[in-house]
Tab-separated table of C-alpha atoms in Angstrom:
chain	number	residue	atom	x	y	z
Y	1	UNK	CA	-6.485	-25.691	-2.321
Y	2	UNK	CA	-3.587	-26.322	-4.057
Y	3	UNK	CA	-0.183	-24.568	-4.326
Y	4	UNK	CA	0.198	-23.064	-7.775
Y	5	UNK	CA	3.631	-22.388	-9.340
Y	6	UNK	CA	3.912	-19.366	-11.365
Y	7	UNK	CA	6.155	-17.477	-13.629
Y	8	UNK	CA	6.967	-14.480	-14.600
Y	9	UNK	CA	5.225	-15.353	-17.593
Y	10	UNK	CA	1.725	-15.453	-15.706
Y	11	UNK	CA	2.276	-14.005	-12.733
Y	12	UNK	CA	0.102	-10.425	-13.026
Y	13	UNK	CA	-2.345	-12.691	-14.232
Y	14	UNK	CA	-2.832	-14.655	-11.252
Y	15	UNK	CA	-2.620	-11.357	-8.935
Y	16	UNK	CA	-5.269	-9.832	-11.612
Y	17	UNK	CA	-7.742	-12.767	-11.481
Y	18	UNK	CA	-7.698	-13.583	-7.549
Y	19	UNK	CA	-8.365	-11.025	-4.853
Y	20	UNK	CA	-6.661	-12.431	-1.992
Y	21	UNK	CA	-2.660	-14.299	-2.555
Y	22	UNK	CA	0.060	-15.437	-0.901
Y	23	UNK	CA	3.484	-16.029	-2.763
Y	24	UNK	CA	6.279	-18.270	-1.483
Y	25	UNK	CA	9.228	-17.403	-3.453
Y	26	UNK	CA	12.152	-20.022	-2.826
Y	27	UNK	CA	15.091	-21.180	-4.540
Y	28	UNK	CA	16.557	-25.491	-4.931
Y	29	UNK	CA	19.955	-23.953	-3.475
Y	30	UNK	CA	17.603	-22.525	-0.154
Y	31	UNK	CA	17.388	-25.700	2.547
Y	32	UNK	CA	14.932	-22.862	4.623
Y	33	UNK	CA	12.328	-22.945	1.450
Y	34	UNK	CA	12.719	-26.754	1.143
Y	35	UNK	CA	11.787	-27.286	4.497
Y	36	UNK	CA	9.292	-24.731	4.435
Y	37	UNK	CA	7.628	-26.688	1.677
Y	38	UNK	CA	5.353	-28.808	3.625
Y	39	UNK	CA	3.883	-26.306	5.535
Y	40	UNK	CA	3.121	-24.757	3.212
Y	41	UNK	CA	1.206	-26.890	1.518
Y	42	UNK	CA	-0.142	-27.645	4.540
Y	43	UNK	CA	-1.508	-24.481	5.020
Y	44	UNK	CA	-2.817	-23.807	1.788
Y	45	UNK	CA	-5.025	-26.703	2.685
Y	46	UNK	CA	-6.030	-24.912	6.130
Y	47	UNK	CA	-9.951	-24.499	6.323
Y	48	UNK	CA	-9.437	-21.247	7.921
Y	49	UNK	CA	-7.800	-19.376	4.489
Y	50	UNK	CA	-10.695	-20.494	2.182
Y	51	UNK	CA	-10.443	-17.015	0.295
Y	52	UNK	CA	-6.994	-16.908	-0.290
Y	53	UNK	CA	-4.623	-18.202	-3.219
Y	54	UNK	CA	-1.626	-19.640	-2.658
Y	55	UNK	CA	1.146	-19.690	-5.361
Y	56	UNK	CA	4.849	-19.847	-5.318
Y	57	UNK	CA	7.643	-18.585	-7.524
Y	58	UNK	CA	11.521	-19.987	-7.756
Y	59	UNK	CA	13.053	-16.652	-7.547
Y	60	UNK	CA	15.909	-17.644	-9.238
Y	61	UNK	CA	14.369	-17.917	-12.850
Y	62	UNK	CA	12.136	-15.136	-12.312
Y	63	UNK	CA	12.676	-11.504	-12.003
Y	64	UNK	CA	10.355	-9.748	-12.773
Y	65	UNK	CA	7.873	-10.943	-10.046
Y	66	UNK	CA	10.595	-11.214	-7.958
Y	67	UNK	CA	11.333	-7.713	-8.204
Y	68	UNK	CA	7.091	-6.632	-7.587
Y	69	UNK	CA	7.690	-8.426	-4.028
Y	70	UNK	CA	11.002	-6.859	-3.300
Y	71	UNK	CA	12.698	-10.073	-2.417
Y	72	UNK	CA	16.400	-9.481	-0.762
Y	73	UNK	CA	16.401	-13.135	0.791
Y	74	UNK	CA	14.877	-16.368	1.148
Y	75	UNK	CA	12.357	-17.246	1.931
Y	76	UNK	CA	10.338	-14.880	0.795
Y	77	UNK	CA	6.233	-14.600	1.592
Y	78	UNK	CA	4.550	-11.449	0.113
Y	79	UNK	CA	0.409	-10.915	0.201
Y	80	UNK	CA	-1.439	-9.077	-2.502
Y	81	UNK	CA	-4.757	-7.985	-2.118
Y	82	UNK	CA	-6.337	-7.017	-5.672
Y	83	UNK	CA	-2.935	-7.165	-7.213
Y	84	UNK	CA	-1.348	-4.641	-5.029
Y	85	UNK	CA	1.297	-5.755	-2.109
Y	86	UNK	CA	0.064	-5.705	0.997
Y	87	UNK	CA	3.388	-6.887	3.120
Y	88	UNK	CA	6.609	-8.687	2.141
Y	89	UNK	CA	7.912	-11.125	4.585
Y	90	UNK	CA	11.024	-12.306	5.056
Y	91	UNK	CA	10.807	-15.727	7.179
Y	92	UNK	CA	10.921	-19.517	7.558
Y	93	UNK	CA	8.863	-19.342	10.958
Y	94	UNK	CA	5.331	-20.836	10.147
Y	95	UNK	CA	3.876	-18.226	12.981
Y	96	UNK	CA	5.291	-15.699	10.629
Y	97	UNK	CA	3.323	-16.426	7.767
Y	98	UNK	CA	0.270	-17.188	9.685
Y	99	UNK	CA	0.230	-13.960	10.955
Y	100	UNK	CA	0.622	-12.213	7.604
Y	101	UNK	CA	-2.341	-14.914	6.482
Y	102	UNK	CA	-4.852	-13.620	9.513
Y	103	UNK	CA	-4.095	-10.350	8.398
Y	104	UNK	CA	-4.845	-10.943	4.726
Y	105	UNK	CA	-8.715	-12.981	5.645
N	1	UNK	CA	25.001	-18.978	4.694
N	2	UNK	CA	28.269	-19.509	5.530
N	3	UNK	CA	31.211	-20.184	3.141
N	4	UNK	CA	33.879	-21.856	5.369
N	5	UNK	CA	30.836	-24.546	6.788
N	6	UNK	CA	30.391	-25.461	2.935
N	7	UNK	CA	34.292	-25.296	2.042
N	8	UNK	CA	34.387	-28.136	5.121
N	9	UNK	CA	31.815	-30.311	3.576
N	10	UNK	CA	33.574	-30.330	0.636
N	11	UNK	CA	36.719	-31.305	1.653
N	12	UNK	CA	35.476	-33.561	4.491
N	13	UNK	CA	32.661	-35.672	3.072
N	14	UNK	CA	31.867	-37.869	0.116
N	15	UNK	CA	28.489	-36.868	-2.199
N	16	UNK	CA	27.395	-39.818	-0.674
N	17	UNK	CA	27.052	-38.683	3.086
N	18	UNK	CA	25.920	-35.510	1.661
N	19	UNK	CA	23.291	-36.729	-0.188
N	20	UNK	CA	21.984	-38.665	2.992
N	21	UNK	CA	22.645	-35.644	5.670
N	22	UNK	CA	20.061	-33.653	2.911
N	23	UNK	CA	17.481	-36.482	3.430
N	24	UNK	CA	18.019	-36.638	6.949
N	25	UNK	CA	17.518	-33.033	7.757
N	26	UNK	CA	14.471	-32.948	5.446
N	27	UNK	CA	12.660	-36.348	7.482
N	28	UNK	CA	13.711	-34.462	10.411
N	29	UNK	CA	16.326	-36.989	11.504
N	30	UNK	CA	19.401	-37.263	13.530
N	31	UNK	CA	22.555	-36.052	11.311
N	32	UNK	CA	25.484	-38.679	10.927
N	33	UNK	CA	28.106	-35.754	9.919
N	34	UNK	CA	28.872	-32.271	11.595
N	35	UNK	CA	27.205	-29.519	9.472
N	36	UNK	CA	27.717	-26.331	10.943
N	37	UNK	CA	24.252	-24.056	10.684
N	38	UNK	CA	22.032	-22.020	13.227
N	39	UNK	CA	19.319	-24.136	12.331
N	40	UNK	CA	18.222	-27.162	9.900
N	41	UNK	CA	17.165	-24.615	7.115
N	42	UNK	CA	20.971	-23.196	7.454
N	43	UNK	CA	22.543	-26.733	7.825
N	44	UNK	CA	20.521	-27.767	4.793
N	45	UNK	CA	21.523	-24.784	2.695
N	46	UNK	CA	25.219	-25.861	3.307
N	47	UNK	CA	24.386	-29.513	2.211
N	48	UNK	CA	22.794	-28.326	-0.711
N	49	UNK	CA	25.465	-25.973	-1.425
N	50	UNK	CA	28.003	-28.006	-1.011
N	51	UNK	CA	27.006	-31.255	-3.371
N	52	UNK	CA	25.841	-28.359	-5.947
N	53	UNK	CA	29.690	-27.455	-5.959
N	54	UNK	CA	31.113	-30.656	-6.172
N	55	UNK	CA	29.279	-31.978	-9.088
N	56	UNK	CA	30.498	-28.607	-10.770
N	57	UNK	CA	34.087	-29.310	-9.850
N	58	UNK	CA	33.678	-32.766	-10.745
N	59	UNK	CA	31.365	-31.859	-13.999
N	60	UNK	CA	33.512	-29.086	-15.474
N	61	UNK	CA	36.693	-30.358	-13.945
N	62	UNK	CA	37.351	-27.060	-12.179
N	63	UNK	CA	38.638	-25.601	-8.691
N	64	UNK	CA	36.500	-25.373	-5.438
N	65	UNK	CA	37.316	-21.579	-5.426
N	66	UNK	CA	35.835	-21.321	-9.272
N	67	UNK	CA	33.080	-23.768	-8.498
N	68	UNK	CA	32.184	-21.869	-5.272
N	69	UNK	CA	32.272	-18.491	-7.281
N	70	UNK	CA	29.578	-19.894	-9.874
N	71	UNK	CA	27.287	-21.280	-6.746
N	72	UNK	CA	27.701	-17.395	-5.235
N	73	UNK	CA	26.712	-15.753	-8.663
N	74	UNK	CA	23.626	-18.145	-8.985
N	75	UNK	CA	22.726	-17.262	-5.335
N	76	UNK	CA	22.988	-13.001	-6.058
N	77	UNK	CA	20.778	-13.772	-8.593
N	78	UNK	CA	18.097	-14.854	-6.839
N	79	UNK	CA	17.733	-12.522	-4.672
N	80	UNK	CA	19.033	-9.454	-6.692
C-alpha cells in the first residue's frame, strides 16, 4: 500500500475511516526523515502489515495533528488504533518502528 | 543538531559541494567534505541546514547570524 500524505485538513478523517495507522511526521530541514523515507515506503509495502495504513504528515505546516501525536522531535512515528494513540515514537531506527508495527497487527 | 557544524559549512564550502555531500549521504556514498554529525541523518540535517541558510543570506542579502535565527524559528516550529 501506498504512503498517504495528510494534513491537518484531513487528518481525523483518515484516523476516523481506518482502524489500524501509522504516521511518519518529518520535516525537508530533517536529513533523519529524508533518509528514513525509503523505508518507509518500503515497509508500507511489507506483506506482513496488510491491515495497517500508513500516512505521513510534514510537521512543520501542520499543527494540529502534530499536536494529537505529541511530537517534540523528528522523526516522529505515532500508531492509532480506531483514532485513538496507541504509542508515539521518537526514532530513525527501522527496528524501532517495526516493533511499534508488530505491536499494532 | 548542532549549530557550530552548520556555521562551518557555511563558511567552508560552496552550495555546490553542499548540494553534492546531500546526494551523497542520501545514495549512501562516501562524503568528499568533513560534515561533522553522529550519524548520516545528523550529517544530513547540517547539509540541509546549511544550503537552507545560505540561499537566505544570499536571497534576502542578510547576515549568517539573522539567516541562522530564521532556520532556528522554522525548526521550533515544527516541533513545538
Amino acid at each position: 500500500m501506498a504512503v498517504i500524505a495528510v494534513e491537518d485538513s484531513n487528518f481525523d478523517a483518515e484516523l476516523a475511516k481506518n482502524p489500524k495507522v501509522i504516521v511518519k511526521f518529518y520535516a525537508d530541514w530533517c536529513g533523519s526523515c529524508k533518509l528514513f523515507a525509503p523505508k518507509y515506503k518500503r515497509l508500507s509495502n511489507d506483506e506482513r502489515y496488510p491491515g495497517i495504513v500508513f500516512l505521513e504528515v510534514n510537521a512543520e505546516n501542520n499543527p494540529e495533528a502534530r499536536k494529537k501525536a505529541n511530537v517534540n522531535n523528528l522523526p516522529t512515528f505515532a500508531t492509532f488504533q480506531n483514532g485513538v494513540l496507541v504509542e508515539t515514537l521518537c526514532s530513525s531506527k527501522e527496528e524501532a518502528v517495526v516493533e511499534a508495527l508488530e505491536k499494532l497487527q | 543538531m548542532k549549530i557550530p557544524a552548520i556555521k562551518l559549512l557555511v563558511e567552508n564550502y560552496l552550495p555546490s559541494d553542499l548540494k553534492q555531500a546531500e546526494n551523497d549521504l542520501i545514495e549512501g556514498e562516501g562524503l568528499k567534505i568533513d560534515v561533522e554529525g553522529e550519524d548520516e541523518g545528523e550529517q544530513l540535517t547540517h547539509v540541509i541546514a546549511a544550503l537552507w541558510i545560505m540561499e537566505e543570506m544570499n536571497a534576502k542579502n542578510i547576515e549568517f547570524k539573522e539567516a541562522l535565527r530564521e532556520y532556528t524559528k522554522k525548526v521550533r516550529e515544527s516541533i513545538n
